Tab-separated table of C-alpha atoms in Angstrom:
chain	number	residue	atom	x	y	z
X	76	UNK	CA	0.018	-0.025	-0.064
X	77	UNK	CA	2.782	2.372	1.028
X	78	UNK	CA	4.773	1.302	-1.986
X	79	UNK	CA	1.968	2.175	-4.385
X	80	UNK	CA	1.492	5.566	-2.881
X	81	UNK	CA	5.078	6.326	-3.131
X	82	UNK	CA	5.167	5.228	-6.666
X	83	UNK	CA	2.213	7.375	-7.484
X	84	UNK	CA	3.848	10.297	-5.950
X	85	UNK	CA	7.133	9.772	-8.043
X	86	UNK	CA	5.092	9.457	-11.306
X	87	UNK	CA	3.263	12.682	-10.480
X	88	UNK	CA	6.404	14.435	-9.764
X	89	UNK	CA	7.934	13.062	-12.987
X	90	UNK	CA	4.872	14.327	-14.982
X	91	UNK	CA	5.019	17.689	-13.308
X	92	UNK	CA	8.832	18.146	-14.064
X	93	UNK	CA	8.290	16.954	-17.630
X	94	UNK	CA	5.385	19.515	-18.250
X	95	UNK	CA	7.332	22.317	-16.666
X	96	UNK	CA	10.608	21.555	-18.607
X	97	UNK	CA	8.944	20.887	-21.988
X	98	UNK	CA	8.970	24.586	-23.195
X	99	UNK	CA	12.623	24.913	-22.196
X	100	UNK	CA	13.437	21.741	-23.992
X	101	UNK	CA	11.695	22.910	-27.226
X	102	UNK	CA	13.375	26.248	-26.969
X	103	UNK	CA	16.829	24.694	-26.772
X	104	UNK	CA	16.104	22.265	-29.664
X	105	UNK	CA	14.846	25.087	-31.817
X	106	UNK	CA	17.765	27.552	-31.102
X	107	UNK	CA	20.681	25.336	-30.930
X	108	UNK	CA	21.901	23.702	-34.119
X	109	UNK	CA	21.831	19.984	-34.504
X	110	UNK	CA	25.087	18.109	-33.284
X	111	UNK	CA	25.526	16.438	-36.785
X	112	UNK	CA	25.558	19.954	-38.290
X	113	UNK	CA	28.345	21.006	-35.719
X	114	UNK	CA	30.387	17.861	-36.538
X	115	UNK	CA	30.027	18.667	-40.253
X	116	UNK	CA	31.497	22.068	-39.602
X	117	UNK	CA	34.479	20.568	-37.649
X	118	UNK	CA	35.081	18.100	-40.429
X	119	UNK	CA	34.941	20.770	-43.126
X	120	UNK	CA	37.357	22.852	-41.041
X	121	UNK	CA	39.894	20.122	-40.770
X	122	UNK	CA	39.501	19.378	-44.586
X	123	UNK	CA	40.213	22.978	-45.263
X	124	UNK	CA	43.324	22.976	-42.960
X	125	UNK	CA	44.455	19.647	-44.420
X	126	UNK	CA	44.354	21.392	-47.882
X	127	UNK	CA	46.203	24.542	-46.724
X	128	UNK	CA	48.796	23.080	-44.589
X	129	UNK	CA	50.789	21.245	-47.407
X	130	UNK	CA	50.748	24.573	-49.496
X	131	UNK	CA	52.062	26.550	-46.491
X	132	UNK	CA	54.846	24.077	-45.859
X	133	UNK	CA	56.029	24.077	-49.534
X	134	UNK	CA	55.787	27.780	-49.680
X	135	UNK	CA	57.891	28.194	-46.477
X	136	UNK	CA	60.317	25.560	-47.597
X	137	UNK	CA	60.087	23.344	-44.523
X	138	UNK	CA	61.475	19.847	-45.089
X	139	UNK	CA	59.410	16.861	-44.445
X	140	UNK	CA	62.052	15.617	-41.929
X	141	UNK	CA	61.953	18.735	-39.994
X	142	UNK	CA	58.126	18.650	-40.015
X	143	UNK	CA	57.895	14.925	-38.725
X	144	UNK	CA	60.629	15.669	-35.983
X	145	UNK	CA	58.625	18.630	-34.780
X	146	UNK	CA	55.418	16.632	-34.652
X	147	UNK	CA	57.363	13.782	-32.812
X	148	UNK	CA	58.769	16.106	-30.368
X	149	UNK	CA	55.449	17.761	-29.531
X	150	UNK	CA	53.792	14.443	-29.180
X	151	UNK	CA	56.551	13.301	-26.821
X	152	UNK	CA	56.245	16.513	-24.734
X	153	UNK	CA	52.549	16.219	-24.456
X	154	UNK	CA	52.317	12.521	-23.884
X	155	UNK	CA	55.202	11.857	-21.358
X	156	UNK	CA	53.691	13.991	-18.424
X	157	UNK	CA	50.293	12.294	-18.984
X	158	UNK	CA	51.762	8.866	-18.806
X	159	UNK	CA	53.770	9.795	-15.620
X	160	UNK	CA	50.694	11.072	-14.029
X	161	UNK	CA	48.711	8.046	-14.965
X	162	UNK	CA	51.245	5.788	-13.547
X	163	UNK	CA	51.440	7.711	-10.429
X	164	UNK	CA	47.800	7.496	-10.004
X	165	UNK	CA	47.813	3.815	-10.617
X	166	UNK	CA	50.493	3.333	-8.084
X	167	UNK	CA	48.467	5.350	-5.450
X	168	UNK	CA	45.370	3.214	-6.157
X	169	UNK	CA	47.309	0.001	-5.764
X	170	UNK	CA	48.872	1.314	-2.464
X	171	UNK	CA	45.281	2.013	-1.290
X	172	UNK	CA	43.923	-1.368	-2.233
X	173	UNK	CA	46.948	-3.379	-1.052
X	174	UNK	CA	46.206	-4.949	2.316
């Protein structure tokens, strides 16, 4: 009996919240663009950059070896601290779990 009353109250609250938030939901869905449209914009931007970068590199006379070395160094600089932090976190978790 009590369980049925509690379930009824929860259903009533859910319906009221749904009715109150429905106009906000419709406003958001009308004013904000679709996610697929945003992903298309991002994809088009990267296509544009992908077409421009080789031209800029050839115009500036940057060698492929220099470009690959710069990319490797930047990747190393950005990846190593993240890996060290992840290993430290894993060791901390292991120390907490260890009896």
